[in-house]
Short mmCIF file of C-alpha atoms in Angstrom, two decimals:
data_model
loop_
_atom_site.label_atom_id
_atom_site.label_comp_id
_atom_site.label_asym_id
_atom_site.label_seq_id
_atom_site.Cartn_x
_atom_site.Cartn_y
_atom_site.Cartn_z
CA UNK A 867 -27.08 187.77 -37.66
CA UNK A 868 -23.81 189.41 -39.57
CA UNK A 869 -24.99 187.01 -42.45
CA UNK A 870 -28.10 188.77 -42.31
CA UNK A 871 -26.52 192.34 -42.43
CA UNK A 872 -23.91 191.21 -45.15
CA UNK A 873 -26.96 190.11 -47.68
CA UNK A 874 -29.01 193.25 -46.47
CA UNK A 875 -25.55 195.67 -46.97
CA UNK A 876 -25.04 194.04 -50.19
CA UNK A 877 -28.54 194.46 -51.82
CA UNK A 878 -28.48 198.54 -50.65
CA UNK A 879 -24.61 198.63 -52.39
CA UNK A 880 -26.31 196.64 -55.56
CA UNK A 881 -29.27 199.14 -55.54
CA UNK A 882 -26.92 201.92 -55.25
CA UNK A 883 -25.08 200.91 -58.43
CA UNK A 884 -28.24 200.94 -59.95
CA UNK A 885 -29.97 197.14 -59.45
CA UNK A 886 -33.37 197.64 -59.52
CA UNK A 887 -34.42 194.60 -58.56
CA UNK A 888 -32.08 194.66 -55.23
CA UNK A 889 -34.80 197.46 -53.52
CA UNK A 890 -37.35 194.29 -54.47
CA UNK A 891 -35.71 191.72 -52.79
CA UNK A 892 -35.13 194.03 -49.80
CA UNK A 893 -39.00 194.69 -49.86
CA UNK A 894 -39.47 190.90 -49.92
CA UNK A 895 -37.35 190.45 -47.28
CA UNK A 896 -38.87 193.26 -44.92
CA UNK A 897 -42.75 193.67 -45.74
CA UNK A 898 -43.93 191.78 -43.18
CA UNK A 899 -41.77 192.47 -40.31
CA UNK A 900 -42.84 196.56 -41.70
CA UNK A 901 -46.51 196.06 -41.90
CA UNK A 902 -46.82 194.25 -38.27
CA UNK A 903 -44.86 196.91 -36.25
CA UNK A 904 -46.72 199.54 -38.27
CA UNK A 905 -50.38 197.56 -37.83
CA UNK A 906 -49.59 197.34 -34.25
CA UNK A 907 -48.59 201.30 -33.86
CA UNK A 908 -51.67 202.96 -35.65
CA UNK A 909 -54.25 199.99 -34.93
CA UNK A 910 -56.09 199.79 -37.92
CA UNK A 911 -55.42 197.20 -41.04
CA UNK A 912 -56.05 199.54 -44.04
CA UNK A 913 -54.23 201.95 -42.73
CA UNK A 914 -51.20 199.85 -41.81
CA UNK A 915 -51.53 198.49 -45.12
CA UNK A 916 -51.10 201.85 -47.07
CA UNK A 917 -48.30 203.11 -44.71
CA UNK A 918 -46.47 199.96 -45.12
CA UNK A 919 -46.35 200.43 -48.89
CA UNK A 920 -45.66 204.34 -48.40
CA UNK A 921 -42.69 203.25 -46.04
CA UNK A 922 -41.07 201.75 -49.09
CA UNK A 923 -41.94 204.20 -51.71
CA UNK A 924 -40.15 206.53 -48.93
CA UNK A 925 -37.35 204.55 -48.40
CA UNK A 926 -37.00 203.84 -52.11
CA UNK A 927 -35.79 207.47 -52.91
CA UNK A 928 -34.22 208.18 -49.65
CA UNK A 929 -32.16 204.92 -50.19
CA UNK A 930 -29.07 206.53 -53.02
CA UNK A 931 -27.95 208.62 -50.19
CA UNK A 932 -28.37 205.92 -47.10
CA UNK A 933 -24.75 205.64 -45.80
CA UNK A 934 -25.36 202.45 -44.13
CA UNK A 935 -23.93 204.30 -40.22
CA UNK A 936 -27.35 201.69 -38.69
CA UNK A 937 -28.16 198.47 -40.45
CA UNK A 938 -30.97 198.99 -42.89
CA UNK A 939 -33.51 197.52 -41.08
CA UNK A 940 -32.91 199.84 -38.51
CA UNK A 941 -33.17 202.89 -41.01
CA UNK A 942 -36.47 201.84 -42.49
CA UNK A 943 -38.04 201.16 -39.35
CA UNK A 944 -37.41 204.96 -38.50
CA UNK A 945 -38.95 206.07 -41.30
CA UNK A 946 -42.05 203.73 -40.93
CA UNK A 947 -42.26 205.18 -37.52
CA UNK A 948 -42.19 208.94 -38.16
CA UNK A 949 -44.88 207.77 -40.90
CA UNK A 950 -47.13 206.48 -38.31
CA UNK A 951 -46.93 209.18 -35.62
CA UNK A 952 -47.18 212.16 -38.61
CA UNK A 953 -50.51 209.80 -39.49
CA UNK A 954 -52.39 209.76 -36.32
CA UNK A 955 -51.07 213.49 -35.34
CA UNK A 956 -52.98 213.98 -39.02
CA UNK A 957 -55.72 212.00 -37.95
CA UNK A 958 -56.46 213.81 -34.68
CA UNK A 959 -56.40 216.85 -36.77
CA UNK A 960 -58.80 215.62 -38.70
CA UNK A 961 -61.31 214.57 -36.15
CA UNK A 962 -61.29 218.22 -34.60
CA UNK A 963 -62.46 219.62 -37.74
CA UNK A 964 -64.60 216.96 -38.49
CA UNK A 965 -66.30 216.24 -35.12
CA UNK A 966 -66.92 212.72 -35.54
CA UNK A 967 -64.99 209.41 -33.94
CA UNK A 968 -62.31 208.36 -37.10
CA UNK A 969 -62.10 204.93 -35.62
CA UNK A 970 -63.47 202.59 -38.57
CA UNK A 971 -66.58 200.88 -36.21
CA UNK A 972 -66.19 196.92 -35.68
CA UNK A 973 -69.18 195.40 -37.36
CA UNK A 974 -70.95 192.60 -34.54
CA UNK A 975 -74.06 190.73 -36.29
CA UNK A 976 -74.99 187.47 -33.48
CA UNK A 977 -72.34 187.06 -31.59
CA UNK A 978 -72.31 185.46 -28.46
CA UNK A 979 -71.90 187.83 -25.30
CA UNK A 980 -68.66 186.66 -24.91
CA UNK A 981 -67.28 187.51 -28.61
CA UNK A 982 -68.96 190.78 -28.02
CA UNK A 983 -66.55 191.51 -24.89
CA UNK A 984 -63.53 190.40 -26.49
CA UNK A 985 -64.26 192.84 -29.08
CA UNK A 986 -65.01 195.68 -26.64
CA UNK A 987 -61.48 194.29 -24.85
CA UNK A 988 -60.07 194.53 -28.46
CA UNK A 989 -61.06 197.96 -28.94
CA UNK A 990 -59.95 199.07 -25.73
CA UNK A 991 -56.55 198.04 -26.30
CA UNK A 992 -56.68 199.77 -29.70
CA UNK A 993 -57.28 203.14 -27.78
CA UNK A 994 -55.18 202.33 -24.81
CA UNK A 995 -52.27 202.06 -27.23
CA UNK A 996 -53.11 205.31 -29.67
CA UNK A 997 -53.57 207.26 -26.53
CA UNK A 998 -49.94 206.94 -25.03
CA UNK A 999 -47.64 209.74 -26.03
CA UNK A 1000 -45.68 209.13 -29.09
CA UNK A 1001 -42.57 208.05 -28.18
CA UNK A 1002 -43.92 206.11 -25.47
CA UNK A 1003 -46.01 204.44 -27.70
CA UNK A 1004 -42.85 203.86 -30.82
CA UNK A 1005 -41.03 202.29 -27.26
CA UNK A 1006 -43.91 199.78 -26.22
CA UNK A 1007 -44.66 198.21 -29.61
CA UNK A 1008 -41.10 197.90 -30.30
CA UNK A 1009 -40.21 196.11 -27.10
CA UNK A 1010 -43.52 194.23 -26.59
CA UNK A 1011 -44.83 193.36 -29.99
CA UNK A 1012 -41.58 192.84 -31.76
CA UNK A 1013 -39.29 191.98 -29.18
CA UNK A 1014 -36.27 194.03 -29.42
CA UNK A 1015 -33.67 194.95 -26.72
CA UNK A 1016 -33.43 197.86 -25.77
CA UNK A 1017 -30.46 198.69 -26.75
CA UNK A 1018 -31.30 197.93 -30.27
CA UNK A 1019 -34.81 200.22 -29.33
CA UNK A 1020 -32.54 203.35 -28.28
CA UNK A 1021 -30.75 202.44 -31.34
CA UNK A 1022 -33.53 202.93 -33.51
CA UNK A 1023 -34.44 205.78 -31.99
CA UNK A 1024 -31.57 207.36 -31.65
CA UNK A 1025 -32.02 207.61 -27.69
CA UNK A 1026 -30.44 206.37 -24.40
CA UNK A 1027 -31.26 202.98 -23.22
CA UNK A 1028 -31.79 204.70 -19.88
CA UNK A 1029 -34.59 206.53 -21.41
CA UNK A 1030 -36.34 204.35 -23.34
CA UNK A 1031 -36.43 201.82 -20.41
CA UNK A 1032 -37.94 204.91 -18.73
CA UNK A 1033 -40.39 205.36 -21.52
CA UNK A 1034 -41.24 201.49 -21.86
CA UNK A 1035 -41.93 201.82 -17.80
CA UNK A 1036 -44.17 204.86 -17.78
CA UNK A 1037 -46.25 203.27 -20.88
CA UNK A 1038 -46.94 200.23 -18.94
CA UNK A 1039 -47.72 202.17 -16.37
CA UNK A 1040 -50.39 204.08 -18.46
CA UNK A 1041 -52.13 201.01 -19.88
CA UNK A 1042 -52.01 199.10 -16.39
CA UNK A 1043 -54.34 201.48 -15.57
CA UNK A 1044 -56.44 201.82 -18.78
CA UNK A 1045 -57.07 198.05 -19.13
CA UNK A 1046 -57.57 197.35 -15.12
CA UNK A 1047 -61.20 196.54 -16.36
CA UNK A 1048 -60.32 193.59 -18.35
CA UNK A 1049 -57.91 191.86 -15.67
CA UNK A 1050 -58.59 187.94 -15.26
CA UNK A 1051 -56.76 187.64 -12.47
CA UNK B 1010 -33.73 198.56 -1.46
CA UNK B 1011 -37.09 201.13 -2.19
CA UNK B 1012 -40.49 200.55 -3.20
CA UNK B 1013 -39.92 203.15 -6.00
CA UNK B 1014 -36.34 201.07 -7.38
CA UNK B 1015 -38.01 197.75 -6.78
CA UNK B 1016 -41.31 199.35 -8.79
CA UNK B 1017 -39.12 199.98 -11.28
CA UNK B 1018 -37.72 196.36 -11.86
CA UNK B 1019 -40.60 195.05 -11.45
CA UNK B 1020 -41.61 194.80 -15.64
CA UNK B 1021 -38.39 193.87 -16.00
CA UNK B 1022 -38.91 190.86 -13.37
CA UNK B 1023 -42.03 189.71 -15.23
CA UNK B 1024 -40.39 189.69 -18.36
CA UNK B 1025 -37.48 187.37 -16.21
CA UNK B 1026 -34.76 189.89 -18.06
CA UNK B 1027 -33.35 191.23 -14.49
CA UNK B 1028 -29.71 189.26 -13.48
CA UNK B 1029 -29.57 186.99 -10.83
CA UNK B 1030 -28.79 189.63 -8.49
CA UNK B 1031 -31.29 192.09 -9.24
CA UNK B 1032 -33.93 189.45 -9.39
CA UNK B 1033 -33.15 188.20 -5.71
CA UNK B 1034 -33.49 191.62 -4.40
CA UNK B 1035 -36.82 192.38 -5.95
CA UNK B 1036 -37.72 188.65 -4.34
CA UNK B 1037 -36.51 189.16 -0.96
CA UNK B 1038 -38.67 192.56 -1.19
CA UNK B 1039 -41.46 190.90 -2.38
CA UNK B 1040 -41.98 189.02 0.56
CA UNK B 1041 -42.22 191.74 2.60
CA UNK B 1042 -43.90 194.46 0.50
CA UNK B 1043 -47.89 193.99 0.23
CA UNK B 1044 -48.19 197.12 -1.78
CA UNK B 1045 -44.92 195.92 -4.71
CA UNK B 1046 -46.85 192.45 -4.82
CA UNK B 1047 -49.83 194.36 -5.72
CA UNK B 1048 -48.02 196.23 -8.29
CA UNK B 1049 -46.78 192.92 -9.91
CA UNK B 1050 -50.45 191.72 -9.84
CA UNK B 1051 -51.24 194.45 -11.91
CA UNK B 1052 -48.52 194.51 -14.31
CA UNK B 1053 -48.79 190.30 -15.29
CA UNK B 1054 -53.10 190.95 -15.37
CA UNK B 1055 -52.31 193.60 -18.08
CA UNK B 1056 -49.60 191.16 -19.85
CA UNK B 1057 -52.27 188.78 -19.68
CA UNK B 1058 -55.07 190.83 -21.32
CA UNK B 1059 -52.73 191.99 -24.17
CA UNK B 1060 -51.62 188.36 -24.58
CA UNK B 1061 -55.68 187.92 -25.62
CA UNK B 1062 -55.07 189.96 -28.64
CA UNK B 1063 -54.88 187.60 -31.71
CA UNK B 1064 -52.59 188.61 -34.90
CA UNK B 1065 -54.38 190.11 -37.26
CA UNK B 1066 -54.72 188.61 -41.03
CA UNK B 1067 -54.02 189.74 -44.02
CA UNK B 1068 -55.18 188.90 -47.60
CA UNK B 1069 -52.73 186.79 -49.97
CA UNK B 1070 -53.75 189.39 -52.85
CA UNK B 1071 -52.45 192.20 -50.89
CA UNK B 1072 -48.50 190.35 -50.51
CA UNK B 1073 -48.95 189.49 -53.95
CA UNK B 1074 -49.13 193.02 -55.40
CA UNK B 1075 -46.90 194.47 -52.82
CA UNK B 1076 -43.71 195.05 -54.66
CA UNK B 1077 -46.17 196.20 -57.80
CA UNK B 1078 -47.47 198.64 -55.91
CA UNK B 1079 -44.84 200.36 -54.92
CA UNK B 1080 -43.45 200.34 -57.90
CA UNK B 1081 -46.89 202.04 -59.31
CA UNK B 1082 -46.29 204.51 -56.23
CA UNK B 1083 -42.80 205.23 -57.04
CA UNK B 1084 -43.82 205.90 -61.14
CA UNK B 1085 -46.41 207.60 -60.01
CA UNK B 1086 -46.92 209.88 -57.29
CA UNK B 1087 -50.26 211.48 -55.68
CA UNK B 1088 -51.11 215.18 -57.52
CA UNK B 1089 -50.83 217.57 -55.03
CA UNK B 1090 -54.89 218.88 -53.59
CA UNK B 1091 -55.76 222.26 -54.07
CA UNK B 1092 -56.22 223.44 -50.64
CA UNK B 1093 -58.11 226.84 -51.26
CA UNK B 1094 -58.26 230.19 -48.99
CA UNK B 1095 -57.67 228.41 -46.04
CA UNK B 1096 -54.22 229.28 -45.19
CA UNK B 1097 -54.62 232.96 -44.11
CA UNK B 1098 -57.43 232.12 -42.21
CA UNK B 1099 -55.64 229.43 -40.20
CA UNK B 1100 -52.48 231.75 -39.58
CA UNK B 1101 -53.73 233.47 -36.55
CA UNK B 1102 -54.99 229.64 -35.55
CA UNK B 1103 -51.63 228.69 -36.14
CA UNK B 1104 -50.08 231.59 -34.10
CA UNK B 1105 -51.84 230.80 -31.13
CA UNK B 1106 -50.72 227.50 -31.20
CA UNK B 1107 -47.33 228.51 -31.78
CA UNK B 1108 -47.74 230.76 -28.77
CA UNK B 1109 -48.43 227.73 -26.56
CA UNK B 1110 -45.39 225.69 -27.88
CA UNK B 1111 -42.94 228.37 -27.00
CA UNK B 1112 -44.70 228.91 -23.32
CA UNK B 1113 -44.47 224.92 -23.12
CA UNK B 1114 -40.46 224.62 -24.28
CA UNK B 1115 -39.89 228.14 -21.57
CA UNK B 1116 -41.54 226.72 -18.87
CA UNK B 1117 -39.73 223.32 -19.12
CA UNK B 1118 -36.47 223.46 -20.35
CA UNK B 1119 -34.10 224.97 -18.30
CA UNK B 1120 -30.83 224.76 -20.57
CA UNK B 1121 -31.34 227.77 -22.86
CA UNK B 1122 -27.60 227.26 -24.60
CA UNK B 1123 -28.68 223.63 -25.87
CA UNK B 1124 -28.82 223.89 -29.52
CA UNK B 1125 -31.73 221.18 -31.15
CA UNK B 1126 -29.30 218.64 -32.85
CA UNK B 1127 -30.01 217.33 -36.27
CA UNK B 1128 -31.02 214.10 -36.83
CA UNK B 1129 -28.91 212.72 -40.00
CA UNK B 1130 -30.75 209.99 -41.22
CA UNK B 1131 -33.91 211.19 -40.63
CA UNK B 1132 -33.71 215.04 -41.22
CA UNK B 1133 -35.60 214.38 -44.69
CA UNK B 1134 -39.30 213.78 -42.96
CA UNK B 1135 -40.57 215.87 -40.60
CA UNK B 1136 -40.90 214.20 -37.12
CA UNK B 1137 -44.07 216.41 -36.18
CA UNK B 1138 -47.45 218.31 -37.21
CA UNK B 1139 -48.76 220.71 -35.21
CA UNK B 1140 -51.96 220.30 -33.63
CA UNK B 1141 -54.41 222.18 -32.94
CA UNK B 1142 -53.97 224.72 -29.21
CA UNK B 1143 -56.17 222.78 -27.25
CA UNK B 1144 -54.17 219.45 -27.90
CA UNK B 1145 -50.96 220.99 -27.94
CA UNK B 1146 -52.06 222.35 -24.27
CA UNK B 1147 -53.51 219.18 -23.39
CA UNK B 1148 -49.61 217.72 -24.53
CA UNK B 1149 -47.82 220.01 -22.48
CA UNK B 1150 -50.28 219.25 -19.18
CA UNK B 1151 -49.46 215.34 -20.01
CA UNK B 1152 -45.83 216.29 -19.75
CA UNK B 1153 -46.04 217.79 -16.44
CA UNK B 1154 -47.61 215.06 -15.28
CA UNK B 1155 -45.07 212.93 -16.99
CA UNK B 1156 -42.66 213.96 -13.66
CA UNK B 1157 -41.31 210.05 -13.41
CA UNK B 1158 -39.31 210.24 -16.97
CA UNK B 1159 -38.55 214.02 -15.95
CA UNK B 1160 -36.80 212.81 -12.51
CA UNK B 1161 -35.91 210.03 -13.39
CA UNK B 1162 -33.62 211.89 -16.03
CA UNK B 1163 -32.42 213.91 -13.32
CA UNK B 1164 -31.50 211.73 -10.88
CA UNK B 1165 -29.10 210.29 -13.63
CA UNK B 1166 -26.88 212.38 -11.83
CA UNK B 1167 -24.54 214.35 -13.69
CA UNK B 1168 -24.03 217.14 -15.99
CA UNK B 1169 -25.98 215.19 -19.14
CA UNK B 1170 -28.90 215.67 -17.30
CA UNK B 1171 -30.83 219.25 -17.89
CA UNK B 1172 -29.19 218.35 -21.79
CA UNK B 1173 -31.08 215.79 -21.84
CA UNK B 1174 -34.26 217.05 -20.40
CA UNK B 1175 -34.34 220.00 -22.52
CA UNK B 1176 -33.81 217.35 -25.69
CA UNK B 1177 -36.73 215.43 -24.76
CA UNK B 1178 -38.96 218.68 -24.80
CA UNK B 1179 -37.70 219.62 -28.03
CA UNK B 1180 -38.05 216.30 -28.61
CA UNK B 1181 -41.88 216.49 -28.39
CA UNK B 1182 -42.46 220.06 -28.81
CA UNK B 1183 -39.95 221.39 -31.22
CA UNK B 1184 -42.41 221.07 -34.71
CA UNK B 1185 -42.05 221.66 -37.87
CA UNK B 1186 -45.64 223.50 -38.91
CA UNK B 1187 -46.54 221.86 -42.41
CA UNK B 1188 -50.15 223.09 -42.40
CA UNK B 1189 -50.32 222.11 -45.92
CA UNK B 1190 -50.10 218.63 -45.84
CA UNK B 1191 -52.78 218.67 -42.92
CA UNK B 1192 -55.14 220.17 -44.71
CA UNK B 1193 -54.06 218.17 -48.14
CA UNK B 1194 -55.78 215.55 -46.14
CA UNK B 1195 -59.29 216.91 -45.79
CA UNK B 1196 -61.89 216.33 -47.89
CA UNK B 1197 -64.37 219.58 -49.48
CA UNK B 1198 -66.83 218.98 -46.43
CA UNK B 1199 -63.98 218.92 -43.86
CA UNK B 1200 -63.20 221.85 -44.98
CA UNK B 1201 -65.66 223.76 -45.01
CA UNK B 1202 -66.79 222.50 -41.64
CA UNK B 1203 -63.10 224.03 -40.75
CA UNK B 1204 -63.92 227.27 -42.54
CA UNK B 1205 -66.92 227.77 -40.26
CA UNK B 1206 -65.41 226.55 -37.23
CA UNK B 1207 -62.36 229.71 -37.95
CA UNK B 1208 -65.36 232.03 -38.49
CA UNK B 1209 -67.03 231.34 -34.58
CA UNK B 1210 -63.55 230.97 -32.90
CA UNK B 1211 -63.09 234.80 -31.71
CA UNK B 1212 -58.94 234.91 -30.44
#
C-alpha cells in the first residue's frame, strides 16, 4: 500500500513538472476502479462511461494545484462523485421539464419468465439506489460495491466515521424496505 | 443491551466486522429478541438480492480510446449552448425555491453562529444544483423524516453536536444556484416545453 502511494505521489510530482505522459499512466492506473464506482452510483453504462472520462478531463486541470494533503485516489474519487450527484440532480431537472421517465428502457425480445424478473429485480435495484439521498447513496456504493472502510469513506468525504456509519445504516435501511419484494429467503 | 443499539450492529454483524465483544452481545440478544432476528432476516435477504446483480461489461474499444479521449476532451472543450430568454423567466421560479431552502436551513439548524466551512480540495466544483420547489420540499420532508441520523448525531453527546447537525443541513441544502448549466443541458423542445410550463405556473 505505501508502494502504491509512492508510484501514485511520484507520477502527480512528474506531471507537475510538466510530464505529460505521467496524467496517462495515472489514468491507466485508475479508469477502471473510476468507471465502476461511478457505473454503480448513477446506474446507467453510457452515462458512467462519459462521466468517467469527464472525471479525468476534470482532474487533469485541477491536478497543477493538487497539494497531495489525501492520496490521489482519494482526490479523484471526490471529484467523480460530485460529478455524479450534479448529474442526476441535472437529470431530475430534466425530467420535470420534460415529463417523461429518463431511464434508458431495457430492451426484452423472448426471454424466459424468469430472465424477465431478474430484469424487473435489476431495475428495481437501479431505482432503489438513485432514490436514496445523496450522500447516503456516495456512502453505500463506497462501502458495499467497492469495499472501503469507513474510515477511508469519511476520508473521502471529508466526514466523521460516526456519520457515515450512520448514513451507510439508514441507506440499508431504505433499500431493505424497497427490495422486500425480491427476498429469497 | 437495546433493541435500537443491537439494530444498529446488526449490518455490521452480517458483514462479521463487529469485535469479539460486540458480536457476543448482539448473539446473546439474538436469542432472545424475535423482533432483532427478524431484522437480521431482512438485512442478509436484501444482501442476498443485491448479491444477484452481475458486473456489468464494457467494450474493449471503449478502454482502448480512453486516454485518447480525454486527451481530445482536454484539447478540446464543449462550446458553450445558447440558452435564450429563459433566465428572467425562471428568476421568480428560482426565488421561490430559494424561499424554501432558507425556511428548510431555519427550521433545522439550530446553531445560527456556525459559519459553512470551505471545502479545500473540492471548492472548484460546485457540490449542488438547485432543483426545482417541489423537490427541494419533497428534500426537506425526507430530512425530517431522516430523525435516526438527526439523533443519532445528538446523542453523540457533547458540544460537537448541534455543529454538526447544522453542517449536515448545509451540507444538503446550502446550494450553489448555477441555473445555467441546467438549462445548458436541455435540448430546443425541452425548452420550450419549460417556457410553457413558466407561462401556466401562476406564484
Amino acid at each position: 500500500m505505501k508502494q502504491m502511494r509512492n508510484d501514485e505521489e511520484s507520477l502527480v510530482r512528474r506531471f507537475q513538472k510538466g510530464e505529460e505522459r505521467a496524467f496517462n499512466e495515472l489514468v491507466l492506473k485508475y479508469k477502471e476502479k473510476v468507471f465502476n464506482m461511478i457505473l454503480r452510483m448513477v446506474r446507467n453504462k453510457e452515462d458512467a462511461k462519459d462521466l468517467s472520462q469527464e472525471t479525468f478531463v476534470k482532474a487533469y486541470f485541477g491536478l497543477k494545484d493538487f497539494r497531495a494533503e489525501s492520496s490521489f485516489f482519494t482526490w479523484i474519487t471526490r471529484i467523480a462523485l460530485n460529478l455524479c450527484i450534479n448529474f442526476t440532480k441535472r437529470e431530475k431537472f430534466r425530467s420535470f421539464v420534460s415529463f417523461f421517465d429518463l431511464k434508458k428502457p431495457v430492451l426484452i425480445e423472448n426471454s424466459s419468465s424468469q430472465e424477465v424478473e431478474k430484469d424487473e429485480m435489476i431495475k428495481a435495484i437501479d431505482d432503489a439506489v438513485l432514490s436514496l439521498p445523496p450522500r447516503q447513496r456516495m456512502v453505500f456504493v463506497l462501502r458495499h460495491y467497492q469495499k472501503n472502510p469507513f474510515k477511508k469513506i469519511a476520508e473521502i468525504l471529508g466526514k466523521s466515521e460516526g456519520g457515515v456509519k450512520s448514513n451507510y445504516f439508514q441507506a440499508v435501511n431504505k433499500l431493505k424496505k424497497t427490495l422486500a419484494k425480491y427476498k429469497t429467503i | 443491551m437495546s433493541c435500537r443499539k443491537i439494530r444498529s450492529l446488526l449490518v455490521d454483524y452480517n458483514e462479521n466486522s463487529l469485535t469479539p465483544e460486540e458480536r457476543k452481545l448482539v448473539e446473546d440478544h439474538l436469542r432472545v429478541c424475535v423482533r432483532c432476528r427478524e431484522e437480521l432476516k431482512e438485512i442478509q435477504a436484501l444482501f442476498e438480492v443485491l448479491e444477484r446483480e452481475k458486473p456489468e461489461k464494457v467494450e474493449e474499444n471503449y478502454w482502448t480510446n480512453f486516454v485518447p479521449e480525454i486527451r481530445r476532451r482536454i484539447e478540446s472543450p464543449a462550446p458553450p449552448r445558447l440558452i435564450g430568454n429563459l433566465l428572467p423567466q425562471l428568476a421568480p421560479l428560482m426565488g421561490f425555491a430559494v424561499a424554501i431552502l432558507v425556511i428548510g436551513i431555519f427550521l433545522f439548524s439550530k446553531d445560527y453562529s456556525t459559519s459553512v466551512p470551505t471545502y479545500e480540495q473540492t471548492q472548484t466544483y460546485s457540490l449542488y444544483e438547485i432543483e426545482n420547489p417541489v423537490d427541494q420540499l419533497a428534500d426537506i420532508l425526507s430530512l425530517a423524516e431522516d430523525t435516526e441520523g438527526i439523533k443519532d448525531l445528538i446523542t453523540l453527546g457533547n458540544g460537537e453536536d448541534f455543529k454538526a447537525l447544522n453542517q449536515m443541513v448545509d451540507d444538503q441544502y446550502w446550494e450553489k444556484v448555477q441555473l445555467e448549466d441546467l438549462l445548458k443541458d436541455l435540448s430546443s423542445e425541452e425548452l420550450k416545453l419549460l417556457e410553457n410550463k413558466i407561462e401556466d405556473i401562476k406564484i
